[in-house]
Short mmCIF file of C-alpha atoms in Angstrom, two decimals:
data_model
loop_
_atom_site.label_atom_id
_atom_site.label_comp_id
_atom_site.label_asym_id
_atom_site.label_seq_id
_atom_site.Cartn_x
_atom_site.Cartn_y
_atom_site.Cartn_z
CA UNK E 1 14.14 164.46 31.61
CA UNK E 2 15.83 167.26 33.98
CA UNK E 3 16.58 164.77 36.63
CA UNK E 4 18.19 162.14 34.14
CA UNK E 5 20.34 164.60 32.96
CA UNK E 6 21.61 165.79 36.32
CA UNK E 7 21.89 162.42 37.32
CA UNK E 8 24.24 161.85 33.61
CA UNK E 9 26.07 164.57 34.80
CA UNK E 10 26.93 163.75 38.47
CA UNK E 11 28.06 159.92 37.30
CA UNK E 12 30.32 161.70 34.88
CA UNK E 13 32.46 163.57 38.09
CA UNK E 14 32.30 160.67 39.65
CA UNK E 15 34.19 158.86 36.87
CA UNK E 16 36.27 161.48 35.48
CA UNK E 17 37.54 162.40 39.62
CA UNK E 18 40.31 160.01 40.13
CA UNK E 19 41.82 159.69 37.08
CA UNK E 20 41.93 163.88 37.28
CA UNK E 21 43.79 163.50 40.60
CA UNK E 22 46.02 160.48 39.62
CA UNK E 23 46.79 162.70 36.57
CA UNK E 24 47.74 165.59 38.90
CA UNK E 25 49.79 163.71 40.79
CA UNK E 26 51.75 162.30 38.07
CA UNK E 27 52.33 166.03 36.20
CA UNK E 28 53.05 167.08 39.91
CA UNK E 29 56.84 168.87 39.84
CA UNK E 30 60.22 167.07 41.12
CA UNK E 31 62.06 169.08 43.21
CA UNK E 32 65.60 168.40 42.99
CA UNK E 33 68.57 169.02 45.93
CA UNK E 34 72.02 170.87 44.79
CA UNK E 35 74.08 169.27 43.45
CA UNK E 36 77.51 168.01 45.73
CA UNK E 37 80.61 169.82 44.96
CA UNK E 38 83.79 167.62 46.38
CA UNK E 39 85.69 170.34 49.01
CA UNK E 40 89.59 168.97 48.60
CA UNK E 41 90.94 168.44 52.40
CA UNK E 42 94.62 169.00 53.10
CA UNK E 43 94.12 166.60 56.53
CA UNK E 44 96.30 163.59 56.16
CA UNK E 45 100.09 162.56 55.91
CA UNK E 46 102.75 162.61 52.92
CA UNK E 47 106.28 161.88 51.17
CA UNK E 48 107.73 163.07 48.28
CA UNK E 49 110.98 164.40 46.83
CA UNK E 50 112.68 167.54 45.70
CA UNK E 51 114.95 169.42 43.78
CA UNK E 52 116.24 173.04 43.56
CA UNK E 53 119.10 175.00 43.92
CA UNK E 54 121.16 176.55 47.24
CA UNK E 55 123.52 179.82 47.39
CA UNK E 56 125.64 180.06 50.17
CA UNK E 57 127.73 182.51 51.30
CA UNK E 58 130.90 181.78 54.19
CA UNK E 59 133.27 184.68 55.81
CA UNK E 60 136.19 183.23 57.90
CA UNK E 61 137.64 184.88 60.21
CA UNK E 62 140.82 184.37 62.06
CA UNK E 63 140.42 183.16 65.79
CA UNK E 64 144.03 181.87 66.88
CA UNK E 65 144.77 183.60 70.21
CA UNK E 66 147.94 185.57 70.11
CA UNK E 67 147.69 185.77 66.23
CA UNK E 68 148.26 189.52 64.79
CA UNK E 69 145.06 188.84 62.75
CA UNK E 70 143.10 187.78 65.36
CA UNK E 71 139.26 188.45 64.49
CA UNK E 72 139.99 189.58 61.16
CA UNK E 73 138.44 188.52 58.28
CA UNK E 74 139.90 185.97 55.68
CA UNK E 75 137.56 186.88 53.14
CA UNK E 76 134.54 185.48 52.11
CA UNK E 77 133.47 183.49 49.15
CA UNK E 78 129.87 181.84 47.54
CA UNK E 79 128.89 178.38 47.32
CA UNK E 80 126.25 177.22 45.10
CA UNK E 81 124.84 174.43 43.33
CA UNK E 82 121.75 171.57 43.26
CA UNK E 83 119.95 170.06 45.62
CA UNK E 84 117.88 167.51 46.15
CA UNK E 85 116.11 165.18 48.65
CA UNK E 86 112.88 163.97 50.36
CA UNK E 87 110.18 165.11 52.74
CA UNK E 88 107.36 164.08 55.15
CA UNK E 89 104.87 165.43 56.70
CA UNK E 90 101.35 165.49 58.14
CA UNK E 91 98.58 168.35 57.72
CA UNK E 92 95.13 169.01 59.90
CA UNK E 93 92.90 170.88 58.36
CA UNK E 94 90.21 173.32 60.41
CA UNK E 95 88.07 174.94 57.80
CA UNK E 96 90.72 176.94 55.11
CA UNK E 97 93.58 176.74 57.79
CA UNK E 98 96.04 173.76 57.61
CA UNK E 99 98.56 173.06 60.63
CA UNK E 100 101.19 170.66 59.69
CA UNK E 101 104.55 169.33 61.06
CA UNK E 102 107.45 168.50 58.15
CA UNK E 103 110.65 166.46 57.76
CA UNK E 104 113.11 167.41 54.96
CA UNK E 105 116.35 166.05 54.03
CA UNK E 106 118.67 166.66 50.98
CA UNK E 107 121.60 166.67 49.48
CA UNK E 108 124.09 169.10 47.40
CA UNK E 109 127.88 169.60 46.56
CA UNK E 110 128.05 173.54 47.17
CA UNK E 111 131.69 174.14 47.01
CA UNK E 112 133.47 177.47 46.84
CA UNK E 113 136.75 179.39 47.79
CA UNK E 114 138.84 182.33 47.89
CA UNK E 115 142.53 183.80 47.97
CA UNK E 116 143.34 184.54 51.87
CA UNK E 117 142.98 188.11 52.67
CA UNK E 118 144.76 188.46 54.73
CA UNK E 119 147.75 185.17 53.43
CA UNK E 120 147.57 185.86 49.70
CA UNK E 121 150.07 182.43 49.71
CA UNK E 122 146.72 180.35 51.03
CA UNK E 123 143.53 179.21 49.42
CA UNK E 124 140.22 178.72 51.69
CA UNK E 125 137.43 176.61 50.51
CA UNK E 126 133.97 175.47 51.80
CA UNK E 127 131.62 172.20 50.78
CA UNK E 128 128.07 172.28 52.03
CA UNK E 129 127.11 168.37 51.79
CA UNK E 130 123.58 168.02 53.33
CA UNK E 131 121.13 170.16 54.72
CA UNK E 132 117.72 168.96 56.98
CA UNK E 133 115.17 170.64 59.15
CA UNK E 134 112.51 170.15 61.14
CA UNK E 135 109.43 172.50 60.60
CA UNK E 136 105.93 173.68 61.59
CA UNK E 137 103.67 174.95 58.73
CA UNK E 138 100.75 177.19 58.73
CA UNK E 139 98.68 177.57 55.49
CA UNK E 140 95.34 179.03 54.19
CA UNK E 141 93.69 176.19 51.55
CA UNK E 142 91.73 177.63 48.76
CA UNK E 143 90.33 174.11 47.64
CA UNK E 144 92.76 172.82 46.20
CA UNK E 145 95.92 175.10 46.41
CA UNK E 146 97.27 175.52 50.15
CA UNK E 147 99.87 179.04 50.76
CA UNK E 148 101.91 178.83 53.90
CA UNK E 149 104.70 180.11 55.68
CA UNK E 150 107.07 177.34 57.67
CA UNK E 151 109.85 177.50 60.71
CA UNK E 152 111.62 175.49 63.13
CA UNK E 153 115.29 174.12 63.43
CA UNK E 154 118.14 173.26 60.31
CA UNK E 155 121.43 171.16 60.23
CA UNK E 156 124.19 170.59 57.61
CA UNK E 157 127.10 169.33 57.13
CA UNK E 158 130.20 171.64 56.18
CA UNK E 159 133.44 170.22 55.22
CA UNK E 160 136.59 172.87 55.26
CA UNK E 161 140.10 172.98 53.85
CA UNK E 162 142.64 175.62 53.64
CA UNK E 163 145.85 174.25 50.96
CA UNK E 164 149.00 176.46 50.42
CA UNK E 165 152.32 178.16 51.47
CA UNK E 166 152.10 181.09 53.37
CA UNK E 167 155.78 181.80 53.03
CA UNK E 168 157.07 179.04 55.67
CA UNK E 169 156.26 175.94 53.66
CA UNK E 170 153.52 174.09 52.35
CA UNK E 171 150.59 173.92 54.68
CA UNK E 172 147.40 171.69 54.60
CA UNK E 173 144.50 171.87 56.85
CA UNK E 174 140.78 170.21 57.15
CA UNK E 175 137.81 171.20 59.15
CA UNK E 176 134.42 169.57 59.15
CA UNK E 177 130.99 170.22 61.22
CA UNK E 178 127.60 169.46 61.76
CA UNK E 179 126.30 172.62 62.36
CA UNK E 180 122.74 173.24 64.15
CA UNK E 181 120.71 177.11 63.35
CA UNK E 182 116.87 177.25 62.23
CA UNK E 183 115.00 178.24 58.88
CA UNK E 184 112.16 180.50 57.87
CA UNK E 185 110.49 179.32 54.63
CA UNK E 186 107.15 180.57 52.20
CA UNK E 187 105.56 177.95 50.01
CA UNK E 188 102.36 177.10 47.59
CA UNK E 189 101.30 173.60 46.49
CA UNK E 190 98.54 172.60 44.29
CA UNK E 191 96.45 169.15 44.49
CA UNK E 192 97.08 167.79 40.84
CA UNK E 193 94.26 164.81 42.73
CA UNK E 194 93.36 163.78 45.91
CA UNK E 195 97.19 162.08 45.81
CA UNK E 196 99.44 163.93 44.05
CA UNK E 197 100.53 167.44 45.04
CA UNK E 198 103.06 169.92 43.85
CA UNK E 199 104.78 172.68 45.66
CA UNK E 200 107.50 175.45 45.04
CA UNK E 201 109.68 176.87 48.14
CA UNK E 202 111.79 179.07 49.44
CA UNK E 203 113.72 179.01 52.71
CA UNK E 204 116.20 180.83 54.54
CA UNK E 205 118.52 179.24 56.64
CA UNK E 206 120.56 181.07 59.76
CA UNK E 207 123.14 179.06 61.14
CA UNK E 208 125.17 182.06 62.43
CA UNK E 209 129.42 182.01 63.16
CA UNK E 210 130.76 179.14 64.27
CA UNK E 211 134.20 178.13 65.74
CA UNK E 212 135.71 174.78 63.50
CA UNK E 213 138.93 173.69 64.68
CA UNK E 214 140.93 172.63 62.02
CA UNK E 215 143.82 169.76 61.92
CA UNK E 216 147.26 171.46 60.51
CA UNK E 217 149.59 169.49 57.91
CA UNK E 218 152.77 171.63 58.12
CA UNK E 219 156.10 169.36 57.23
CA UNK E 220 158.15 172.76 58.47
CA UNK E 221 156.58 172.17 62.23
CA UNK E 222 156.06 175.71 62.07
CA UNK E 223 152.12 175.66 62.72
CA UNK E 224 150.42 174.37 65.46
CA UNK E 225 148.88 170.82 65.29
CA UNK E 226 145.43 172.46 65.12
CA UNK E 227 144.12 175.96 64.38
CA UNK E 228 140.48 177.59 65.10
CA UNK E 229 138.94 179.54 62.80
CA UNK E 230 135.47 181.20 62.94
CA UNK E 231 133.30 180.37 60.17
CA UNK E 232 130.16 182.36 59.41
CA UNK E 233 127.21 181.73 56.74
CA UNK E 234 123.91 182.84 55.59
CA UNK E 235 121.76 180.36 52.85
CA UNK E 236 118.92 180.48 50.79
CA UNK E 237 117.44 177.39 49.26
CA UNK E 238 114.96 177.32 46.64
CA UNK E 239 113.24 174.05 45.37
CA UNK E 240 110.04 172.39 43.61
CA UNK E 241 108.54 169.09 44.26
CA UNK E 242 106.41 166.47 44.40
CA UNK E 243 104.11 164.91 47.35
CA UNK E 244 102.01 161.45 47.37
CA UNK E 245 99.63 162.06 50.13
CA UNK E 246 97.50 159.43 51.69
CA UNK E 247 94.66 159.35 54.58
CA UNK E 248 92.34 162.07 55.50
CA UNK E 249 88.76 162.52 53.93
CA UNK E 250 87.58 164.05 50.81
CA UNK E 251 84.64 166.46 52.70
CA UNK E 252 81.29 166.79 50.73
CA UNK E 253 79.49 170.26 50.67
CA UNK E 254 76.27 171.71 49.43
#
């Protein structure tokens, strides 16, 4: 009777062993990775547009040789208004820093004038007409928004008159440039998706004193046909817009 009932009991384990293991194995825990978070890269190329506003501020000064005013100043006046253009650009990203190179050209009607100092009788004015530059940028990306600081070399073109009468008869005279300095800027833009991207700007512009010959209109004779003046300027532009970017990879990280 003993040895039946061990014998019972050892077909029993037998049995009941696999389907003990195979239920093990089913009830057995999953382990599951992280899950991927989507790290926003700044690497790739862009264009967009822009908009803002520019104050500028002229000083001319009188540079006719033999002139009893030579080198003294006309006055100054402000010239401010809108702006607005389009960029381009490309960014490389190394971890959070972003290198980039940019493009930028707009345009504005920033006029403004003042009474002579020095010949109440005339009336100076200036007209910025277009400003571009050609920048590097350096940033630090926090995901998705990107701070950086930009610089390299600005143009624009200045148109000049000076209209009145002096005391000898009427007197009408036109200047114009392209004039060459460089630009110092601090920006932020945000990644709205892996396309768009927004950014506000600020830049300062040094272009320095120049010397702008300008043609004389005087029906008395009484001028020369062409007088020099020196012209100087500081600018500050600020401005908001809007870049489509394309290429560069979307990095994965744990």
């Amino acid at each position: 009777m003993k040895k039946i009932l061990l014998t019972t009991v050892a077909l029993t384990a037998l049995v009941a062993a696999p389907a003990m293991a195979a239920d093990l194995r089913l009830r057995a825990p999953v382990y599951k990775g992280a899950p991927v978070v989507a790290a926003y890269s700044w690497t790739g190329c862009y264009v967009g547009g822009n908009v803002g506003g520019v104050w500028v501020n002229k000083e001319w000064f009188s540079q006719l040789p033999g002139d009893p005013s030579f080198g003294q100043s006309f006055g100054s006046h402000d010239a401010n208004s809108w702006l607005g253009g389009v960029q381009a650009g490309c960014n490389y990203q190394v971890g959070n820093w972003v290198f980039g190179i940019q493009g930028d050209y707009d345009w504005t009607n920033a006029s403004g004038s003042n009474v002579n100092a020095i010949f109440p009788g005339l009336t100076d004015s200036s007209e910025i007409k277009s400003i571009s530059s050609v920048t590097g940028r350096v940033g630090y990306a926090w995901d998705r928004f990107l701070g950086y600081i930009k610089g390299g070399g600005a143009w624009e073109k200045d148109s000049y008159t000076v209209v009145g009468d002096p005391g000898g008869g009427p007197i009408i005279g036109t200047g114009s440039e392209t004039r060459s300095g460089w630009t110092v800027g601090i920006g932020g833009e945000y990644a709205f998706t892996n396309n768009l991207t927004g950014f506000v700007e600020y830049d300062w512009y040094g272009f320095g004193t120049r010397t702008v010959n300008f043609a004389i209109f005087d029906p008395t004779g009484g001028s020369p046909p062409s007088v020099p003046f020196s012209i100087k300027e500081s600018k500050s532009v600020l401005k908001v817009g809007l870049n489509w970017k394309f290429g560069g990879p979307v990095v994965a990280r744990y």
